[in-house]
mmCIF file of C-alpha atoms in Angstrom:
data_model
loop_
_atom_site.group_PDB
_atom_site.id
_atom_site.type_symbol
_atom_site.label_atom_id
_atom_site.label_comp_id
_atom_site.label_asym_id
_atom_site.label_seq_id
_atom_site.Cartn_x
_atom_site.Cartn_y
_atom_site.Cartn_z
ATOM 1 C CA ASP A 1 5.863 -7.480 8.787
ATOM 2 C CA GLN A 2 7.334 -6.259 5.588
ATOM 3 C CA GLN A 3 7.216 -9.191 2.796
ATOM 4 C CA VAL A 4 8.876 -7.264 0.065
ATOM 5 C CA LYS A 5 12.103 -5.329 1.288
ATOM 6 C CA GLN A 6 14.357 -3.065 -0.635
ATOM 7 C CA ASN A 7 17.247 -2.418 1.792
ATOM 8 C CA SER A 8 18.912 0.344 -0.170
ATOM 9 C CA PRO A 9 16.952 3.421 0.501
ATOM 10 C CA SER A 10 19.166 5.370 -1.854
ATOM 11 C CA LEU A 11 21.743 4.596 -4.661
ATOM 12 C CA SER A 12 23.917 7.209 -6.764
ATOM 13 C CA VAL A 13 25.704 6.013 -9.916
ATOM 14 C CA GLN A 14 27.492 8.024 -12.480
ATOM 15 C CA GLU A 15 26.201 8.264 -15.851
ATOM 16 C CA GLY A 16 26.897 5.526 -18.368
ATOM 17 C CA ARG A 17 27.622 3.099 -15.435
ATOM 18 C CA ILE A 18 25.383 0.202 -14.434
ATOM 19 C CA SER A 19 22.621 0.702 -11.789
ATOM 20 C CA ILE A 20 21.739 -2.537 -9.704
ATOM 21 C CA LEU A 21 18.669 -2.071 -7.644
ATOM 22 C CA ASN A 22 17.905 -4.952 -5.283
ATOM 23 C CA CYS A 23 14.585 -6.470 -3.873
ATOM 24 C CA ASP A 24 14.036 -9.337 -1.325
ATOM 25 C CA TYR A 25 10.993 -11.109 -0.529
ATOM 26 C CA THR A 26 9.816 -13.539 2.236
ATOM 27 C CA ASN A 27 6.583 -14.942 0.830
ATOM 28 C CA SER A 28 7.193 -18.150 -1.272
ATOM 29 C CA MET A 29 3.703 -18.004 -2.779
ATOM 30 C CA PHE A 30 4.841 -15.043 -4.761
ATOM 31 C CA ASP A 31 4.848 -15.895 -8.569
ATOM 32 C CA TYR A 32 5.100 -12.421 -10.040
ATOM 33 C CA PHE A 33 7.250 -9.499 -9.622
ATOM 34 C CA LEU A 34 6.995 -6.012 -11.043
ATOM 35 C CA TRP A 35 9.264 -2.531 -10.875
ATOM 36 C CA TYR A 36 7.601 0.727 -10.876
ATOM 37 C CA LYS A 37 9.413 3.822 -11.459
ATOM 38 C CA LYS A 38 8.163 7.214 -9.782
ATOM 39 C CA TYR A 39 9.230 10.841 -10.423
ATOM 40 C CA PRO A 40 8.479 13.517 -8.121
ATOM 41 C CA ALA A 41 5.009 14.808 -8.211
ATOM 42 C CA GLU A 42 3.840 12.031 -10.202
ATOM 43 C CA GLY A 43 2.155 8.614 -9.683
ATOM 44 C CA PRO A 44 4.323 5.427 -10.327
ATOM 45 C CA THR A 45 4.603 4.126 -13.794
ATOM 46 C CA PHE A 46 5.394 0.329 -14.493
ATOM 47 C CA LEU A 47 8.625 -0.373 -15.943
ATOM 48 C CA ILE A 48 9.091 -4.142 -16.344
ATOM 49 C CA SER A 49 7.847 -7.393 -15.073
ATOM 50 C CA ILE A 50 8.779 -11.027 -14.546
ATOM 51 C CA SER A 51 7.182 -14.537 -13.987
ATOM 52 C CA SER A 52 8.560 -16.902 -11.630
ATOM 53 C CA ILE A 53 8.817 -19.269 -14.509
ATOM 54 C CA LYS A 54 11.672 -17.071 -15.780
ATOM 55 C CA ASP A 55 15.140 -16.010 -14.202
ATOM 56 C CA LYS A 56 15.483 -13.005 -16.622
ATOM 57 C CA ASN A 57 13.515 -10.389 -18.538
ATOM 58 C CA GLU A 58 15.092 -7.789 -20.589
ATOM 59 C CA ASP A 59 13.580 -4.737 -22.141
ATOM 60 C CA GLY A 60 16.063 -2.192 -23.672
ATOM 61 C CA ARG A 61 18.326 -0.885 -21.202
ATOM 62 C CA PHE A 62 16.492 -2.595 -18.216
ATOM 63 C CA THR A 63 16.769 -6.105 -17.024
ATOM 64 C CA VAL A 64 15.222 -7.892 -14.191
ATOM 65 C CA PHE A 65 16.848 -10.956 -12.787
ATOM 66 C CA LEU A 66 15.026 -13.275 -10.494
ATOM 67 C CA ASN A 67 16.529 -15.861 -7.897
ATOM 68 C CA LYS A 68 13.956 -17.903 -6.493
ATOM 69 C CA SER A 69 16.049 -19.909 -4.288
ATOM 70 C CA ALA A 70 17.352 -16.694 -2.676
ATOM 71 C CA LYS A 71 13.881 -15.012 -2.898
ATOM 72 C CA HIS A 72 15.875 -12.072 -4.400
ATOM 73 C CA LEU A 73 15.332 -9.805 -7.514
ATOM 74 C CA SER A 74 17.261 -7.344 -9.025
ATOM 75 C CA LEU A 75 17.031 -4.550 -11.606
ATOM 76 C CA HIS A 76 19.823 -3.577 -13.699
ATOM 77 C CA ILE A 77 19.984 -0.485 -15.950
ATOM 78 C CA VAL A 78 22.765 -0.349 -18.414
ATOM 79 C CA PRO A 79 23.677 2.474 -19.299
ATOM 80 C CA SER A 80 22.294 4.707 -16.559
ATOM 81 C CA GLN A 81 21.101 7.937 -17.655
ATOM 82 C CA PRO A 82 20.290 11.190 -15.768
ATOM 83 C CA GLY A 83 16.623 10.798 -16.853
ATOM 84 C CA ASP A 84 16.491 7.349 -14.819
ATOM 85 C CA SER A 85 17.045 9.507 -11.422
ATOM 86 C CA ALA A 86 13.492 8.438 -9.712
ATOM 87 C CA VAL A 87 12.425 6.272 -6.685
ATOM 88 C CA TYR A 88 12.048 2.587 -7.824
ATOM 89 C CA PHE A 89 9.411 0.304 -6.194
ATOM 90 C CA CYS A 90 9.584 -3.323 -6.621
ATOM 91 C CA ALA A 91 6.269 -5.341 -6.099
ATOM 92 C CA ALA A 92 5.358 -8.992 -5.713
ATOM 93 C CA SER A 93 2.144 -10.946 -6.184
ATOM 94 C CA SER A 94 0.657 -14.468 -6.012
ATOM 95 C CA SER A 95 -1.783 -15.960 -8.462
ATOM 96 C CA ASN A 96 -3.919 -17.168 -5.365
ATOM 97 C CA THR A 97 -4.572 -13.321 -4.352
ATOM 98 C CA ASP A 98 -3.274 -11.062 -7.192
ATOM 99 C CA LYS A 99 -2.752 -8.592 -4.480
ATOM 100 C CA LEU A 100 0.298 -6.374 -5.255
ATOM 101 C CA ILE A 101 2.593 -5.834 -2.329
ATOM 102 C CA PHE A 102 5.110 -3.069 -2.863
ATOM 103 C CA GLY A 103 8.607 -2.600 -1.461
ATOM 104 C CA THR A 104 9.631 0.523 0.474
ATOM 105 C CA GLY A 105 11.511 2.001 -2.627
ATOM 106 C CA THR A 106 14.971 2.842 -3.566
ATOM 107 C CA ARG A 107 15.849 6.424 -4.632
ATOM 108 C CA LEU A 108 18.377 6.433 -7.666
ATOM 109 C CA GLN A 109 20.328 9.148 -8.419
ATOM 110 C CA VAL A 110 22.432 9.350 -11.786
ATOM 111 C CA PHE A 111 24.917 12.064 -11.936
ATOM 112 C CA PRO A 112 26.917 13.451 -14.936
ATOM 113 C CA GLU B 1 -5.193 10.484 -23.564
ATOM 114 C CA ALA B 2 -5.650 7.231 -21.246
ATOM 115 C CA GLN B 3 -4.876 8.655 -17.810
ATOM 116 C CA VAL B 4 -6.197 8.602 -13.981
ATOM 117 C CA THR B 5 -6.994 11.568 -12.449
ATOM 118 C CA GLN B 6 -7.269 12.640 -8.878
ATOM 119 C CA ASN B 7 -8.583 15.692 -7.154
ATOM 120 C CA PRO B 8 -7.241 17.859 -5.353
ATOM 121 C CA ARG B 9 -3.648 17.267 -5.716
ATOM 122 C CA TYR B 10 -3.072 18.885 -2.319
ATOM 123 C CA LEU B 11 -5.141 19.253 0.796
ATOM 124 C CA ILE B 12 -4.511 20.895 4.229
ATOM 125 C CA THR B 13 -7.328 20.119 6.438
ATOM 126 C CA VAL B 14 -8.104 19.746 10.322
ATOM 127 C CA THR B 15 -8.957 16.846 12.312
ATOM 128 C CA GLY B 16 -12.590 15.814 11.958
ATOM 129 C CA LYS B 17 -13.687 17.767 9.061
ATOM 130 C CA LYS B 18 -14.880 15.016 6.357
ATOM 131 C CA LEU B 19 -13.322 15.191 3.065
ATOM 132 C CA THR B 20 -13.404 13.365 -0.277
ATOM 133 C CA VAL B 21 -10.384 12.807 -2.860
ATOM 134 C CA THR B 22 -11.947 11.749 -6.106
ATOM 135 C CA CYS B 23 -10.326 9.433 -8.788
ATOM 136 C CA SER B 24 -11.606 8.918 -12.282
ATOM 137 C CA GLN B 25 -10.201 6.713 -15.024
ATOM 138 C CA ASN B 26 -10.931 6.880 -18.749
ATOM 139 C CA MET B 27 -9.664 3.734 -19.893
ATOM 140 C CA ASN B 28 -12.773 1.593 -19.084
ATOM 141 C CA HIS B 29 -10.828 -0.522 -16.419
ATOM 142 C CA GLU B 30 -12.719 -2.702 -14.044
ATOM 143 C CA TYR B 31 -10.282 -2.685 -11.300
ATOM 144 C CA MET B 32 -9.485 0.241 -9.241
ATOM 145 C CA SER B 33 -7.616 0.786 -5.834
ATOM 146 C CA TRP B 34 -6.440 3.122 -3.386
ATOM 147 C CA TYR B 35 -2.744 3.339 -1.810
ATOM 148 C CA ARG B 36 -0.851 5.674 0.401
ATOM 149 C CA GLN B 37 2.394 6.052 0.389
ATOM 150 C CA ASP B 38 4.552 6.808 3.661
ATOM 151 C CA PRO B 39 8.366 7.208 4.180
ATOM 152 C CA GLY B 40 9.929 3.762 4.974
ATOM 153 C CA LEU B 41 6.532 1.779 4.406
ATOM 154 C CA GLY B 42 6.142 2.082 0.612
ATOM 155 C CA LEU B 43 2.876 1.770 -1.135
ATOM 156 C CA ARG B 44 0.102 0.158 0.963
ATOM 157 C CA GLN B 45 -3.105 -0.748 -0.368
ATOM 158 C CA ILE B 46 -6.339 0.794 1.444
ATOM 159 C CA TYR B 47 -9.427 -0.254 -0.583
ATOM 160 C CA TYR B 48 -9.795 -1.841 -3.946
ATOM 161 C CA SER B 49 -12.822 -2.475 -6.199
ATOM 162 C CA MET B 50 -13.037 -5.354 -8.842
ATOM 163 C CA ASN B 51 -16.193 -3.776 -10.503
ATOM 164 C CA VAL B 52 -19.137 -1.496 -9.893
ATOM 165 C CA GLU B 53 -20.556 -2.049 -6.488
ATOM 166 C CA VAL B 54 -17.884 -4.432 -5.667
ATOM 167 C CA THR B 55 -15.322 -2.924 -3.120
ATOM 168 C CA ASP B 56 -13.082 -4.663 -0.362
ATOM 169 C CA LYS B 57 -10.710 -3.947 2.149
ATOM 170 C CA GLY B 58 -6.937 -3.745 1.540
ATOM 171 C CA ASP B 59 -4.083 -3.488 3.988
ATOM 172 C CA VAL B 60 -5.034 -0.258 5.767
ATOM 173 C CA PRO B 61 -8.566 0.231 5.499
ATOM 174 C CA GLU B 62 -9.292 1.660 8.761
ATOM 175 C CA GLY B 63 -10.420 5.465 8.916
ATOM 176 C CA TYR B 64 -11.417 5.081 5.122
ATOM 177 C CA LYS B 65 -14.546 4.609 3.020
ATOM 178 C CA VAL B 66 -14.927 4.187 -0.543
ATOM 179 C CA SER B 67 -17.672 3.838 -3.426
ATOM 180 C CA ARG B 68 -17.943 2.351 -6.831
ATOM 181 C CA LYS B 69 -21.154 3.509 -8.448
ATOM 182 C CA GLU B 70 -19.787 4.135 -11.755
ATOM 183 C CA LYS B 71 -16.997 2.420 -13.485
ATOM 184 C CA ARG B 72 -14.947 5.250 -14.078
ATOM 185 C CA ASN B 73 -15.061 6.816 -10.384
ATOM 186 C CA PHE B 74 -13.599 5.702 -7.174
ATOM 187 C CA PRO B 75 -13.666 8.308 -4.556
ATOM 188 C CA LEU B 76 -12.031 7.826 -1.234
ATOM 189 C CA ILE B 77 -13.611 9.187 1.748
ATOM 190 C CA LEU B 78 -12.179 10.314 5.301
ATOM 191 C CA GLU B 79 -15.408 10.752 7.493
ATOM 192 C CA SER B 80 -13.108 12.120 10.232
ATOM 193 C CA PRO B 81 -9.824 12.425 9.297
ATOM 194 C CA SER B 82 -6.834 12.239 11.836
ATOM 195 C CA PRO B 83 -3.082 13.400 11.748
ATOM 196 C CA ASN B 84 -1.960 9.728 11.179
ATOM 197 C CA GLN B 85 -3.699 9.945 7.726
ATOM 198 C CA THR B 86 -1.393 12.551 6.946
ATOM 199 C CA SER B 87 -0.030 10.964 3.620
ATOM 200 C CA LEU B 88 0.620 10.752 -0.110
ATOM 201 C CA TYR B 89 -2.370 9.092 -1.742
ATOM 202 C CA PHE B 90 -2.588 7.292 -5.099
ATOM 203 C CA CYS B 91 -5.479 5.827 -7.039
ATOM 204 C CA ALA B 92 -4.751 3.324 -9.661
ATOM 205 C CA SER B 93 -6.695 1.386 -12.121
ATOM 206 C CA SER B 94 -6.402 -1.588 -14.366
ATOM 207 C CA LEU B 95 -7.972 -3.886 -16.850
ATOM 208 C CA SER B 96 -8.531 -6.690 -14.095
ATOM 209 C CA MET B 97 -7.290 -7.641 -10.581
ATOM 210 C CA ALA B 98 -4.602 -9.958 -12.460
ATOM 211 C CA SER B 99 -1.276 -8.893 -11.585
ATOM 212 C CA SER B 100 -0.034 -9.347 -15.020
ATOM 213 C CA ASP B 101 -2.452 -6.153 -16.043
ATOM 214 C CA THR B 102 -0.646 -3.216 -15.776
ATOM 215 C CA GLN B 103 -1.554 -0.800 -12.958
ATOM 216 C CA TYR B 104 -1.884 3.077 -13.805
ATOM 217 C CA PHE B 105 -1.595 5.234 -11.265
ATOM 218 C CA GLY B 106 -2.916 8.850 -10.596
ATOM 219 C CA PRO B 107 -0.663 11.786 -9.975
ATOM 220 C CA GLY B 108 -1.116 11.770 -6.313
ATOM 221 C CA THR B 109 -2.930 13.815 -3.628
ATOM 222 C CA ARG B 110 -0.746 15.079 -0.701
ATOM 223 C CA LEU B 111 -3.079 15.317 2.401
ATOM 224 C CA THR B 112 -2.050 17.023 5.637
ATOM 225 C CA VAL B 113 -4.321 16.750 8.417
ATOM 226 C CA LEU B 114 -3.703 19.359 11.177
#
């Protein structure tokens, strides 16, 4: 039972355009959400997070949007750069357990 | 440099031959955990440790053991590896278990069990 789902295994975007990565969750107890980025042969690295008390968090080119009623979050990257090509994992946790549940990942390719 | 290290990075072994994957962090983190990454399944937690001598099962603990005798080290032990344990393994550490504390991941260990 996948509590955190990333339904798009891959996404291809032209350099300079916006990349939108999506994530859906089923557990209404989740109250903290994160995005991690993973390059080949490296471990995941933290990118950006959002608490359920907010609906948007921005950090430079990266913005995460949270829609609690739809149990949906998205990561926007604008403008996309070739160096953004990586696998992106969304993750969620609840303050009850603090246990991180990861999605299956989306492979983003940014082409020139 | 603050980091999480894992060894070995690559390992090919045979069914039933005991192996240990080491994990070490130099950030004085209390919380450490092990994940495995499999296609279509994402990252799943195997075991975690909130502090020295405190370990607990994650979502997929069967076939694995861990120990936390020192704060910096958190080895993953496969007593009798089987082919379904072929996977990419990541160790991670953070200040505490709170999800607001960033988890730092090691570079991964690719294990193949024949």
